[in-house]
């Protein structure tokens, strides 16, 4: 998944993922970022449908630790 073709190019998409990976639930993410719950759920749905390889690459691009279960 090349950087320029990232599925998470929206203004809040990466922040939503960081908060999700940090363990916040959907509603807390929505409140913290002041975005709609629908946007949060859409981003997380896309994230959850990604292959393990794409998740690893995304985490690497974002500078995040890669979860051992992936």
PQR file of N, CA, C, O and H, with PARSE charges and radii, in Angstrom:
ATOM      1  N   UNK A   1       0.859  -1.177   0.000 -0.4000 1.5000
ATOM      2  CA  UNK A   1       0.000   0.000   0.000 -0.0000 2.0000
ATOM      3  C   UNK A   1       0.902   1.235   0.000  0.5500 1.7000
ATOM      4  O   UNK A   1       1.327   1.689   1.062 -0.5500 1.4000
ATOM      5  N   UNK A   2       1.188   1.765  -1.147 -0.4000 1.5000
ATOM      6  CA  UNK A   2       2.040   2.951  -1.224 -0.0000 2.0000
ATOM      7  C   UNK A   2       1.424   4.126  -0.496  0.5500 1.7000
ATOM      8  O   UNK A   2       0.202   4.260  -0.427 -0.5500 1.4000
ATOM      9  H   UNK A   2       0.843   1.396  -2.010  0.4000 1.0000
ATOM     10  N   UNK A   3       2.266   4.961   0.038 -0.4000 1.5000
ATOM     11  CA  UNK A   3       1.832   6.109   0.822 -0.0000 2.0000
ATOM     12  C   UNK A   3       0.817   6.971   0.077  0.5500 1.7000
ATOM     13  O   UNK A   3      -0.185   7.391   0.655 -0.5500 1.4000
ATOM     14  H   UNK A   3       3.258   4.851  -0.018  0.4000 1.0000
ATOM     15  N   UNK A   4       1.073   7.236  -1.200 -0.4000 1.5000
ATOM     16  CA  UNK A   4       0.178   8.128  -1.937 -0.0000 2.0000
ATOM     17  C   UNK A   4      -1.180   7.497  -2.221  0.5500 1.7000
ATOM     18  O   UNK A   4      -2.130   8.209  -2.544 -0.5500 1.4000
ATOM     19  H   UNK A   4       1.887   6.895  -1.670  0.4000 1.0000
ATOM     20  N   UNK A   5      -1.288   6.195  -2.108 -0.4000 1.5000
ATOM     21  CA  UNK A   5      -2.562   5.517  -2.332 -0.0000 2.0000
ATOM     22  C   UNK A   5      -3.192   5.061  -1.026  0.5500 1.7000
ATOM     23  O   UNK A   5      -4.038   4.168  -1.020 -0.5500 1.4000
ATOM     24  H   UNK A   5      -0.516   5.616  -1.845  0.4000 1.0000
ATOM     25  N   UNK A   6      -2.791   5.657   0.053 -0.4000 1.5000
ATOM     26  CA  UNK A   6      -3.290   5.251   1.358 -0.0000 2.0000
ATOM     27  C   UNK A   6      -4.806   5.327   1.418  0.5500 1.7000
ATOM     28  O   UNK A   6      -5.421   6.252   0.887 -0.5500 1.4000
ATOM     29  H   UNK A   6      -2.104   6.383   0.048  0.4000 1.0000
ATOM     30  N   UNK A   7      -5.394   4.338   2.074 -0.4000 1.5000
ATOM     31  CA  UNK A   7      -6.838   4.319   2.268 -0.0000 2.0000
ATOM     32  C   UNK A   7      -7.238   5.319   3.342  0.5500 1.7000
ATOM     33  O   UNK A   7      -8.426   5.572   3.545 -0.5500 1.4000
ATOM     34  H   UNK A   7      -4.894   3.587   2.506  0.4000 1.0000
ATOM     35  N   UNK A   8      -6.266   5.883   4.022 -0.4000 1.5000
ATOM     36  CA  UNK A   8      -6.520   6.772   5.141 -0.0000 2.0000
ATOM     37  C   UNK A   8      -5.933   8.141   4.881  0.5500 1.7000
ATOM     38  O   UNK A   8      -5.035   8.593   5.591 -0.5500 1.4000
ATOM     39  H   UNK A   8      -5.302   5.678   3.857  0.4000 1.0000
ATOM     40  N   UNK A   9      -6.448   8.793   3.861 -0.4000 1.5000
ATOM     41  CA  UNK A   9      -5.918  10.097   3.465 -0.0000 2.0000
ATOM     42  C   UNK A   9      -6.760  11.252   3.998  0.5500 1.7000
ATOM     43  O   UNK A   9      -6.407  12.416   3.811 -0.5500 1.4000
ATOM     44  H   UNK A   9      -7.178   8.426   3.284  0.4000 1.0000
ATOM     45  N   UNK A  10      -7.866  10.938   4.658 -0.4000 1.5000
ATOM     46  CA  UNK A  10      -8.740  11.987   5.178 -0.0000 2.0000
ATOM     47  C   UNK A  10      -8.103  12.757   6.323  0.5500 1.7000
ATOM     48  O   UNK A  10      -7.119  12.318   6.919 -0.5500 1.4000
ATOM     49  H   UNK A  10      -8.153   9.992   4.810  0.4000 1.0000
ATOM     50  N   UNK A  11      -8.675  13.901   6.615 -0.4000 1.5000
ATOM     51  CA  UNK A  11      -8.124  14.809   7.612 -0.0000 2.0000
ATOM     52  C   UNK A  11      -7.980  14.156   8.996  0.5500 1.7000
ATOM     53  O   UNK A  11      -6.990  14.391   9.690 -0.5500 1.4000
ATOM     54  H   UNK A  11      -9.474  14.258   6.130  0.4000 1.0000
ATOM     55  N   UNK A  12      -8.955  13.345   9.396 -0.4000 1.5000
ATOM     56  CA  UNK A  12      -8.944  12.759  10.733 -0.0000 2.0000
ATOM     57  C   UNK A  12      -8.641  11.267  10.747  0.5500 1.7000
ATOM     58  O   UNK A  12      -8.522  10.671  11.817 -0.5500 1.4000
ATOM     59  H   UNK A  12      -9.759  13.154   8.833  0.4000 1.0000
ATOM     60  N   UNK A  13      -8.514  10.656   9.570 -0.4000 1.5000
ATOM     61  CA  UNK A  13      -8.398   9.202   9.502 -0.0000 2.0000
ATOM     62  C   UNK A  13      -7.242   8.647  10.339  0.5500 1.7000
ATOM     63  O   UNK A  13      -7.431   7.700  11.102 -0.5500 1.4000
ATOM     64  H   UNK A  13      -8.611  11.140   8.701  0.4000 1.0000
ATOM     65  N   UNK A  14      -6.067   9.221  10.204 -0.4000 1.5000
ATOM     66  CA  UNK A  14      -4.909   8.706  10.944 -0.0000 2.0000
ATOM     67  C   UNK A  14      -5.056   8.948  12.437  0.5500 1.7000
ATOM     68  O   UNK A  14      -4.654   8.106  13.241 -0.5500 1.4000
ATOM     69  H   UNK A  14      -5.914   9.991   9.585  0.4000 1.0000
ATOM     70  N   UNK A  15      -5.626  10.086  12.823 -0.4000 1.5000
ATOM     71  CA  UNK A  15      -5.858  10.351  14.243 -0.0000 2.0000
ATOM     72  C   UNK A  15      -6.837   9.344  14.826  0.5500 1.7000
ATOM     73  O   UNK A  15      -6.656   8.874  15.949 -0.5500 1.4000
ATOM     74  H   UNK A  15      -5.953  10.769  12.170  0.4000 1.0000
ATOM     75  N   UNK A  16      -7.868   9.017  14.068 -0.4000 1.5000
ATOM     76  CA  UNK A  16      -8.847   8.025  14.516 -0.0000 2.0000
ATOM     77  C   UNK A  16      -8.154   6.692  14.747  0.5500 1.7000
ATOM     78  O   UNK A  16      -8.406   6.031  15.754 -0.5500 1.4000
ATOM     79  H   UNK A  16      -8.015   9.399  13.156  0.4000 1.0000
ATOM     80  N   UNK A  17      -7.289   6.292  13.833 -0.4000 1.5000
ATOM     81  CA  UNK A  17      -6.581   5.019  13.975 -0.0000 2.0000
ATOM     82  C   UNK A  17      -5.648   5.025  15.182  0.5500 1.7000
ATOM     83  O   UNK A  17      -5.574   4.038  15.914 -0.5500 1.4000
ATOM     84  H   UNK A  17      -7.084   6.829  13.015  0.4000 1.0000
ATOM     85  N   UNK A  18      -4.942   6.125  15.392 -0.4000 1.5000
ATOM     86  CA  UNK A  18      -4.043   6.217  16.545 -0.0000 2.0000
ATOM     87  C   UNK A  18      -4.837   6.070  17.840  0.5500 1.7000
ATOM     88  O   UNK A  18      -4.429   5.333  18.737 -0.5500 1.4000
ATOM     89  H   UNK A  18      -5.003   6.927  14.797  0.4000 1.0000
ATOM     90  N   UNK A  19      -5.964   6.764  17.942 -0.4000 1.5000
ATOM     91  CA  UNK A  19      -6.797   6.673  19.140 -0.0000 2.0000
ATOM     92  C   UNK A  19      -7.344   5.258  19.309  0.5500 1.7000
ATOM     93  O   UNK A  19      -7.409   4.745  20.426 -0.5500 1.4000
ATOM     94  H   UNK A  19      -6.296   7.363  17.213  0.4000 1.0000
ATOM     95  N   UNK A  20      -7.735   4.631  18.206 -0.4000 1.5000
ATOM     96  CA  UNK A  20      -8.257   3.259  18.251 -0.0000 2.0000
ATOM     97  C   UNK A  20      -7.175   2.287  18.730  0.5500 1.7000
ATOM     98  O   UNK A  20      -7.422   1.449  19.597 -0.5500 1.4000
ATOM     99  H   UNK A  20      -7.682   5.048  17.299  0.4000 1.0000
ATOM    100  N   UNK A  21      -6.003   2.406  18.168 -0.4000 1.5000
ATOM    101  CA  UNK A  21      -4.895   1.528  18.549 -0.0000 2.0000
ATOM    102  C   UNK A  21      -4.513   1.752  20.011  0.5500 1.7000
ATOM    103  O   UNK A  21      -4.079   0.827  20.698 -0.5500 1.4000
ATOM    104  H   UNK A  21      -5.802   3.086  17.464  0.4000 1.0000
ATOM    105  N   UNK A  22      -4.678   2.985  20.475 -0.4000 1.5000
ATOM    106  CA  UNK A  22      -4.386   3.311  21.878 -0.0000 2.0000
ATOM    107  C   UNK A  22      -5.437   2.746  22.831  0.5500 1.7000
ATOM    108  O   UNK A  22      -5.230   2.732  24.044 -0.5500 1.4000
ATOM    109  H   UNK A  22      -5.031   3.736  19.917  0.4000 1.0000
ATOM    110  N   UNK A  23      -6.554   2.285  22.292 -0.4000 1.5000
ATOM    111  CA  UNK A  23      -7.545   1.621  23.117 -0.0000 2.0000
ATOM    112  C   UNK A  23      -8.824   2.391  23.402  0.5500 1.7000
ATOM    113  O   UNK A  23      -9.665   1.916  24.165 -0.5500 1.4000
ATOM    114  H   UNK A  23      -6.722   2.296  21.306  0.4000 1.0000
ATOM    115  N   UNK A  24      -8.994   3.567  22.810 -0.4000 1.5000
ATOM    116  CA  UNK A  24     -10.238   4.311  23.011 -0.0000 2.0000
ATOM    117  C   UNK A  24     -11.366   3.647  22.238  0.5500 1.7000
ATOM    118  O   UNK A  24     -11.150   3.085  21.164 -0.5500 1.4000
ATOM    119  H   UNK A  24      -8.311   3.953  22.191  0.4000 1.0000
ATOM    120  N   UNK A  25     -12.574   3.715  22.796 -0.4000 1.5000
ATOM    121  CA  UNK A  25     -13.700   3.146  22.062 -0.0000 2.0000
ATOM    122  C   UNK A  25     -14.239   4.168  21.054  0.5500 1.7000
ATOM    123  O   UNK A  25     -13.847   5.336  21.061 -0.5500 1.4000
ATOM    124  H   UNK A  25     -12.749   4.171  23.669  0.4000 1.0000
ATOM    125  N   UNK A  26     -15.130   3.708  20.203 -0.4000 1.5000
ATOM    126  CA  UNK A  26     -15.640   4.513  19.088 -0.0000 2.0000
ATOM    127  C   UNK A  26     -16.211   5.862  19.537  0.5500 1.7000
ATOM    128  O   UNK A  26     -15.895   6.903  18.960 -0.5500 1.4000
ATOM    129  H   UNK A  26     -15.448   2.760  20.197  0.4000 1.0000
ATOM    130  N   UNK A  27     -17.044   5.829  20.558 -0.4000 1.5000
ATOM    131  CA  UNK A  27     -17.696   7.062  21.023 -0.0000 2.0000
ATOM    132  C   UNK A  27     -16.691   8.038  21.623  0.5500 1.7000
ATOM    133  O   UNK A  27     -16.803   9.247  21.421 -0.5500 1.4000
ATOM    134  H   UNK A  27     -17.300   4.984  21.027  0.4000 1.0000
ATOM    135  N   UNK A  28     -15.710   7.520  22.361 -0.4000 1.5000
ATOM    136  CA  UNK A  28     -14.677   8.393  22.942 -0.0000 2.0000
ATOM    137  C   UNK A  28     -13.826   9.042  21.854  0.5500 1.7000
ATOM    138  O   UNK A  28     -13.436  10.203  21.972 -0.5500 1.4000
ATOM    139  H   UNK A  28     -15.619   6.537  22.525  0.4000 1.0000
ATOM    140  N   UNK A  29     -13.544   8.296  20.807 -0.4000 1.5000
ATOM    141  CA  UNK A  29     -12.775   8.846  19.683 -0.0000 2.0000
ATOM    142  C   UNK A  29     -13.577   9.974  19.034  0.5500 1.7000
ATOM    143  O   UNK A  29     -13.042  11.047  18.756 -0.5500 1.4000
ATOM    144  H   UNK A  29     -13.861   7.353  20.710  0.4000 1.0000
ATOM    145  N   UNK A  30     -14.851   9.720  18.800 -0.4000 1.5000
ATOM    146  CA  UNK A  30     -15.722  10.715  18.187 -0.0000 2.0000
ATOM    147  C   UNK A  30     -15.744  12.002  19.008  0.5500 1.7000
ATOM    148  O   UNK A  30     -15.625  13.095  18.456 -0.5500 1.4000
ATOM    149  H   UNK A  30     -15.285   8.848  19.026  0.4000 1.0000
ATOM    150  N   UNK A  31     -15.896  11.872  20.317 -0.4000 1.5000
ATOM    151  CA  UNK A  31     -15.938  13.040  21.198 -0.0000 2.0000
ATOM    152  C   UNK A  31     -14.585  13.746  21.252  0.5500 1.7000
ATOM    153  O   UNK A  31     -14.524  14.974  21.192 -0.5500 1.4000
ATOM    154  H   UNK A  31     -15.993  10.983  20.765  0.4000 1.0000
ATOM    155  N   UNK A  32     -13.498  12.977  21.365 -0.4000 1.5000
ATOM    156  CA  UNK A  32     -12.161  13.556  21.498 -0.0000 2.0000
ATOM    157  C   UNK A  32     -11.760  14.370  20.274  0.5500 1.7000
ATOM    158  O   UNK A  32     -11.139  15.425  20.399 -0.5500 1.4000
ATOM    159  H   UNK A  32     -13.547  11.980  21.414  0.4000 1.0000
ATOM    160  N   UNK A  33     -12.116  13.877  19.098 -0.4000 1.5000
ATOM    161  CA  UNK A  33     -11.730  14.550  17.857 -0.0000 2.0000
ATOM    162  C   UNK A  33     -12.834  15.465  17.327  0.5500 1.7000
ATOM    163  O   UNK A  33     -12.643  16.176  16.341 -0.5500 1.4000
ATOM    164  H   UNK A  33     -12.620  13.020  18.997  0.4000 1.0000
ATOM    165  N   UNK A  34     -13.982  15.438  17.990 -0.4000 1.5000
ATOM    166  CA  UNK A  34     -15.128  16.238  17.571 -0.0000 2.0000
ATOM    167  C   UNK A  34     -15.521  15.925  16.118  0.5500 1.7000
ATOM    168  O   UNK A  34     -15.727  16.823  15.302 -0.5500 1.4000
ATOM    169  H   UNK A  34     -14.137  14.861  18.791  0.4000 1.0000
ATOM    170  N   UNK A  35     -15.616  14.629  15.829 -0.4000 1.5000
ATOM    171  CA  UNK A  35     -16.048  14.163  14.511 -0.0000 2.0000
ATOM    172  C   UNK A  35     -17.243  13.241  14.712  0.5500 1.7000
ATOM    173  O   UNK A  35     -17.501  12.780  15.824 -0.5500 1.4000
ATOM    174  H   UNK A  35     -15.448  13.899  16.493  0.4000 1.0000
ATOM    175  N   UNK A  36     -17.960  12.978  13.648 -0.4000 1.5000
ATOM    176  CA  UNK A  36     -19.149  12.139  13.747 -0.0000 2.0000
ATOM    177  C   UNK A  36     -18.771  10.683  14.036  0.5500 1.7000
ATOM    178  O   UNK A  36     -17.719  10.198  13.620 -0.5500 1.4000
ATOM    179  H   UNK A  36     -17.751  13.353  12.744  0.4000 1.0000
ATOM    180  N   UNK A  37     -19.652  10.014  14.754 -0.4000 1.5000
ATOM    181  CA  UNK A  37     -19.455   8.598  15.029 -0.0000 2.0000
ATOM    182  C   UNK A  37     -19.462   7.809  13.721  0.5500 1.7000
ATOM    183  O   UNK A  37     -18.765   6.802  13.592 -0.5500 1.4000
ATOM    184  H   UNK A  37     -20.507  10.408  15.092  0.4000 1.0000
ATOM    185  N   UNK A  38     -20.246   8.269  12.761 -0.4000 1.5000
ATOM    186  CA  UNK A  38     -20.311   7.607  11.453 -0.0000 2.0000
ATOM    187  C   UNK A  38     -18.933   7.604  10.777  0.5500 1.7000
ATOM    188  O   UNK A  38     -18.536   6.597  10.191 -0.5500 1.4000
ATOM    189  H   UNK A  38     -20.811   9.087  12.866  0.4000 1.0000
ATOM    190  N   UNK A  39     -18.202   8.721  10.853 -0.4000 1.5000
ATOM    191  CA  UNK A  39     -16.854   8.788  10.279 -0.0000 2.0000
ATOM    192  C   UNK A  39     -15.925   7.819  10.997  0.5500 1.7000
ATOM    193  O   UNK A  39     -15.164   7.095  10.355 -0.5500 1.4000
ATOM    194  H   UNK A  39     -18.524   9.540  11.329  0.4000 1.0000
ATOM    195  N   UNK A  40     -15.983   7.802  12.320 -0.4000 1.5000
ATOM    196  CA  UNK A  40     -15.133   6.898  13.100 -0.0000 2.0000
ATOM    197  C   UNK A  40     -15.403   5.450  12.701  0.5500 1.7000
ATOM    198  O   UNK A  40     -14.468   4.690  12.449 -0.5500 1.4000
ATOM    199  H   UNK A  40     -16.602   8.390  12.841  0.4000 1.0000
ATOM    200  N   UNK A  41     -16.665   5.071  12.644 -0.4000 1.5000
ATOM    201  CA  UNK A  41     -17.018   3.695  12.303 -0.0000 2.0000
ATOM    202  C   UNK A  41     -16.602   3.341  10.887  0.5500 1.7000
ATOM    203  O   UNK A  41     -16.190   2.210  10.631 -0.5500 1.4000
ATOM    204  H   UNK A  41     -17.424   5.689  12.849  0.4000 1.0000
ATOM    205  N   UNK A  42     -16.700   4.283   9.969 -0.4000 1.5000
ATOM    206  CA  UNK A  42     -16.292   4.050   8.581 -0.0000 2.0000
ATOM    207  C   UNK A  42     -14.786   3.793   8.491  0.5500 1.7000
ATOM    208  O   UNK A  42     -14.347   2.856   7.823 -0.5500 1.4000
ATOM    209  H   UNK A  42     -17.035   5.202  10.178  0.4000 1.0000
ATOM    210  N   UNK A  43     -14.006   4.626   9.165 -0.4000 1.5000
ATOM    211  CA  UNK A  43     -12.543   4.455   9.147 -0.0000 2.0000
ATOM    212  C   UNK A  43     -12.162   3.117   9.783  0.5500 1.7000
ATOM    213  O   UNK A  43     -11.330   2.387   9.244 -0.5500 1.4000
ATOM    214  H   UNK A  43     -14.362   5.387   9.708  0.4000 1.0000
ATOM    215  N   UNK A  44     -12.763   2.799  10.916 -0.4000 1.5000
ATOM    216  CA  UNK A  44     -12.428   1.554  11.600 -0.0000 2.0000
ATOM    217  C   UNK A  44     -12.882   0.332  10.810  0.5500 1.7000
ATOM    218  O   UNK A  44     -12.225  -0.708  10.857 -0.5500 1.4000
ATOM    219  H   UNK A  44     -13.439   3.393  11.354  0.4000 1.0000
ATOM    220  N   UNK A  45     -13.982   0.439  10.090 -0.4000 1.5000
ATOM    221  CA  UNK A  45     -14.438  -0.654   9.240 -0.0000 2.0000
ATOM    222  C   UNK A  45     -13.413  -0.927   8.143  0.5500 1.7000
ATOM    223  O   UNK A  45     -13.079  -2.081   7.872 -0.5500 1.4000
ATOM    224  H   UNK A  45     -14.516   1.284  10.051  0.4000 1.0000
ATOM    225  N   UNK A  46     -12.917   0.131   7.518 -0.4000 1.5000
ATOM    226  CA  UNK A  46     -11.884  -0.024   6.485 -0.0000 2.0000
ATOM    227  C   UNK A  46     -10.634  -0.649   7.081  0.5500 1.7000
ATOM    228  O   UNK A  46     -10.050  -1.560   6.493 -0.5500 1.4000
ATOM    229  H   UNK A  46     -13.188   1.068   7.738  0.4000 1.0000
ATOM    230  N   UNK A  47     -10.222  -0.164   8.246 -0.4000 1.5000
ATOM    231  CA  UNK A  47      -9.026  -0.683   8.932 -0.0000 2.0000
ATOM    232  C   UNK A  47      -9.185  -2.169   9.241  0.5500 1.7000
ATOM    233  O   UNK A  47      -8.261  -2.955   9.032 -0.5500 1.4000
ATOM    234  H   UNK A  47     -10.696   0.575   8.724  0.4000 1.0000
ATOM    235  N   UNK A  48     -10.358  -2.548   9.738 -0.4000 1.5000
ATOM    236  CA  UNK A  48     -10.594  -3.944  10.123 -0.0000 2.0000
ATOM    237  C   UNK A  48     -10.640  -4.888   8.928  0.5500 1.7000
ATOM    238  O   UNK A  48     -10.437  -6.091   9.087 -0.5500 1.4000
ATOM    239  H   UNK A  48     -11.109  -1.910   9.908  0.4000 1.0000
ATOM    240  N   UNK A  49     -10.902  -4.364   7.742 -0.4000 1.5000
ATOM    241  CA  UNK A  49     -10.972  -5.198   6.545 -0.0000 2.0000
ATOM    242  C   UNK A  49      -9.618  -5.325   5.836  0.5500 1.7000
ATOM    243  O   UNK A  49      -9.494  -6.066   4.860 -0.5500 1.4000
ATOM    244  H   UNK A  49     -11.068  -3.387   7.614  0.4000 1.0000
ATOM    245  N   UNK A  50      -8.615  -4.609   6.323 -0.4000 1.5000
ATOM    246  CA  UNK A  50      -7.301  -4.632   5.685 -0.0000 2.0000
ATOM    247  C   UNK A  50      -6.599  -5.953   5.959  0.5500 1.7000
ATOM    248  O   UNK A  50      -6.834  -6.599   6.980 -0.5500 1.4000
ATOM    249  H   UNK A  50      -8.716  -4.008   7.115  0.4000 1.0000
ATOM    250  N   UNK A  51      -5.736  -6.341   5.033 -0.4000 1.5000
ATOM    251  CA  UNK A  51      -4.935  -7.546   5.228 -0.0000 2.0000
ATOM    252  C   UNK A  51      -3.865  -7.273   6.281  0.5500 1.7000
ATOM    253  O   UNK A  51      -3.532  -6.119   6.551 -0.5500 1.4000
ATOM    254  H   UNK A  51      -5.545  -5.816   4.203  0.4000 1.0000
ATOM    255  N   UNK A  52      -3.338  -8.320   6.864 -0.4000 1.5000
ATOM    256  CA  UNK A  52      -2.280  -8.184   7.874 -0.0000 2.0000
ATOM    257  C   UNK A  52      -1.078  -7.430   7.318  0.5500 1.7000
ATOM    258  O   UNK A  52      -0.467  -6.617   8.012 -0.5500 1.4000
ATOM    259  H   UNK A  52      -3.609  -9.257   6.645  0.4000 1.0000
ATOM    260  N   UNK A  53      -0.747  -7.704   6.073 -0.4000 1.5000
ATOM    261  CA  UNK A  53       0.397  -7.039   5.436 -0.0000 2.0000
ATOM    262  C   UNK A  53       0.147  -5.528   5.321  0.5500 1.7000
ATOM    263  O   UNK A  53       1.033  -4.723   5.610 -0.5500 1.4000
ATOM    264  H   UNK A  53      -1.243  -8.365   5.509  0.4000 1.0000
ATOM    265  N   UNK A  54      -1.057  -5.156   4.898 -0.4000 1.5000
ATOM    266  CA  UNK A  54      -1.392  -3.730   4.787 -0.0000 2.0000
ATOM    267  C   UNK A  54      -1.400  -3.040   6.155  0.5500 1.7000
ATOM    268  O   UNK A  54      -0.985  -1.888   6.276 -0.5500 1.4000
ATOM    269  H   UNK A  54      -1.777  -5.810   4.663  0.4000 1.0000
ATOM    270  N   UNK A  55      -1.870  -3.747   7.178 -0.4000 1.5000
ATOM    271  CA  UNK A  55      -1.885  -3.184   8.528 -0.0000 2.0000
ATOM    272  C   UNK A  55      -0.453  -2.939   8.999  0.5500 1.7000
ATOM    273  O   UNK A  55      -0.154  -1.881   9.552 -0.5500 1.4000
ATOM    274  H   UNK A  55      -2.207  -4.683   7.080  0.4000 1.0000
ATOM    275  N   UNK A  56       0.429  -3.910   8.782 -0.4000 1.5000
ATOM    276  CA  UNK A  56       1.839  -3.736   9.173 -0.0000 2.0000
ATOM    277  C   UNK A  56       2.455  -2.537   8.466  0.5500 1.7000
ATOM    278  O   UNK A  56       3.146  -1.731   9.089 -0.5500 1.4000
ATOM    279  H   UNK A  56       0.186  -4.769   8.332  0.4000 1.0000
ATOM    280  N   UNK A  57       2.206  -2.419   7.172 -0.4000 1.5000
ATOM    281  CA  UNK A  57       2.776  -1.313   6.408 -0.0000 2.0000
ATOM    282  C   UNK A  57       2.207   0.025   6.876  0.5500 1.7000
ATOM    283  O   UNK A  57       2.945   1.003   7.000 -0.5500 1.4000
ATOM    284  H   UNK A  57       1.644  -3.073   6.666  0.4000 1.0000
ATOM    285  N   UNK A  58       0.915   0.074   7.132 -0.4000 1.5000
ATOM    286  CA  UNK A  58       0.288   1.298   7.619 -0.0000 2.0000
ATOM    287  C   UNK A  58       0.888   1.703   8.969  0.5500 1.7000
ATOM    288  O   UNK A  58       1.222   2.869   9.180 -0.5500 1.4000
ATOM    289  H   UNK A  58       0.316  -0.720   7.031  0.4000 1.0000
ATOM    290  N   UNK A  59       1.020   0.746   9.868 -0.4000 1.5000
ATOM    291  CA  UNK A  59       1.601   1.040  11.183 -0.0000 2.0000
ATOM    292  C   UNK A  59       3.037   1.535  11.034  0.5500 1.7000
ATOM    293  O   UNK A  59       3.464   2.442  11.748 -0.5500 1.4000
ATOM    294  H   UNK A  59       0.749  -0.201   9.696  0.4000 1.0000
ATOM    295  N   UNK A  60       3.770   0.942  10.114 -0.4000 1.5000
ATOM    296  CA  UNK A  60       5.153   1.359   9.876 -0.0000 2.0000
ATOM    297  C   UNK A  60       5.199   2.802   9.373  0.5500 1.7000
ATOM    298  O   UNK A  60       6.008   3.602   9.842 -0.5500 1.4000
ATOM    299  H   UNK A  60       3.423   0.205   9.534  0.4000 1.0000
ATOM    300  N   UNK A  61       4.333   3.127   8.420 -0.4000 1.5000
ATOM    301  CA  UNK A  61       4.279   4.483   7.867 -0.0000 2.0000
ATOM    302  C   UNK A  61       3.912   5.477   8.961  0.5500 1.7000
ATOM    303  O   UNK A  61       4.439   6.589   9.002 -0.5500 1.4000
ATOM    304  H   UNK A  61       3.676   2.477   8.039  0.4000 1.0000
ATOM    305  N   UNK A  62       3.007   5.073   9.844 -0.4000 1.5000
ATOM    306  CA  UNK A  62       2.548   5.960  10.910 -0.0000 2.0000
ATOM    307  C   UNK A  62       3.519   6.006  12.090  0.5500 1.7000
ATOM    308  O   UNK A  62       3.354   6.814  13.004 -0.5500 1.4000
ATOM    309  H   UNK A  62       2.579   4.170   9.810  0.4000 1.0000
ATOM    310  N   UNK A  63       4.531   5.137  12.067 -0.4000 1.5000
ATOM    311  CA  UNK A  63       5.500   5.108  13.154 -0.0000 2.0000
ATOM    312  C   UNK A  63       4.961   4.466  14.419  0.5500 1.7000
ATOM    313  O   UNK A  63       5.369   4.826  15.523 -0.5500 1.4000
ATOM    314  H   UNK A  63       4.666   4.481  11.324  0.4000 1.0000
ATOM    315  N   UNK A  64       4.048   3.519  14.266 -0.4000 1.5000
ATOM    316  CA  UNK A  64       3.439   2.852  15.413 -0.0000 2.0000
ATOM    317  C   UNK A  64       4.010   1.458  15.588  0.5500 1.7000
ATOM    318  O   UNK A  64       4.503   0.847  14.639 -0.5500 1.4000
ATOM    319  H   UNK A  64       3.716   3.226  13.369  0.4000 1.0000
ATOM    320  N   UNK A  65       3.936   0.967  16.808 -0.4000 1.5000
ATOM    321  CA  UNK A  65       4.325  -0.415  17.053 -0.0000 2.0000
ATOM    322  C   UNK A  65       3.318  -1.320  16.367  0.5500 1.7000
ATOM    323  O   UNK A  65       2.128  -1.014  16.297 -0.5500 1.4000
ATOM    324  H   UNK A  65       3.536   1.462  17.579  0.4000 1.0000
ATOM    325  N   UNK A  66       3.808  -2.424  15.871 -0.4000 1.5000
ATOM    326  CA  UNK A  66       2.937  -3.376  15.193 -0.0000 2.0000
ATOM    327  C   UNK A  66       2.456  -4.396  16.214  0.5500 1.7000
ATOM    328  O   UNK A  66       3.274  -5.081  16.829 -0.5500 1.4000
ATOM    329  H   UNK A  66       4.775  -2.673  15.928  0.4000 1.0000
ATOM    330  N   UNK A  67       1.138  -4.511  16.406 -0.4000 1.5000
ATOM    331  CA  UNK A  67       0.620  -5.472  17.382 -0.0000 2.0000
ATOM    332  C   UNK A  67       1.063  -6.887  17.057  0.5500 1.7000
ATOM    333  O   UNK A  67       1.112  -7.275  15.890 -0.5500 1.4000
ATOM    334  H   UNK A  67       0.475  -3.955  15.906  0.4000 1.0000
ATOM    335  N   UNK A  68       1.380  -7.644  18.066 -0.4000 1.5000
ATOM    336  CA  UNK A  68       1.877  -9.004  17.870 -0.0000 2.0000
ATOM    337  C   UNK A  68       0.825  -9.927  17.272  0.5500 1.7000
ATOM    338  O   UNK A  68       1.178 -10.914  16.627 -0.5500 1.4000
ATOM    339  H   UNK A  68       1.340  -7.329  19.014  0.4000 1.0000
ATOM    340  N   UNK A  69      -0.468  -9.632  17.469 -0.4000 1.5000
ATOM    341  CA  UNK A  69      -1.509 -10.501  16.949 -0.0000 2.0000
ATOM    342  C   UNK A  69      -1.757 -10.308  15.458  0.5500 1.7000
ATOM    343  O   UNK A  69      -2.510 -11.080  14.864 -0.5500 1.4000
ATOM    344  H   UNK A  69      -0.755  -8.831  17.994  0.4000 1.0000
ATOM    345  N   UNK A  70      -1.150  -9.308  14.838 -0.4000 1.5000
ATOM    346  CA  UNK A  70      -1.367  -9.052  13.403 -0.0000 2.0000
ATOM    347  C   UNK A  70      -0.426  -9.909  12.601  0.5500 1.7000
ATOM    348  O   UNK A  70      -0.438  -9.855  11.371 -0.5500 1.4000
ATOM    349  H   UNK A  70      -0.538  -8.681  15.321  0.4000 1.0000
TER
END
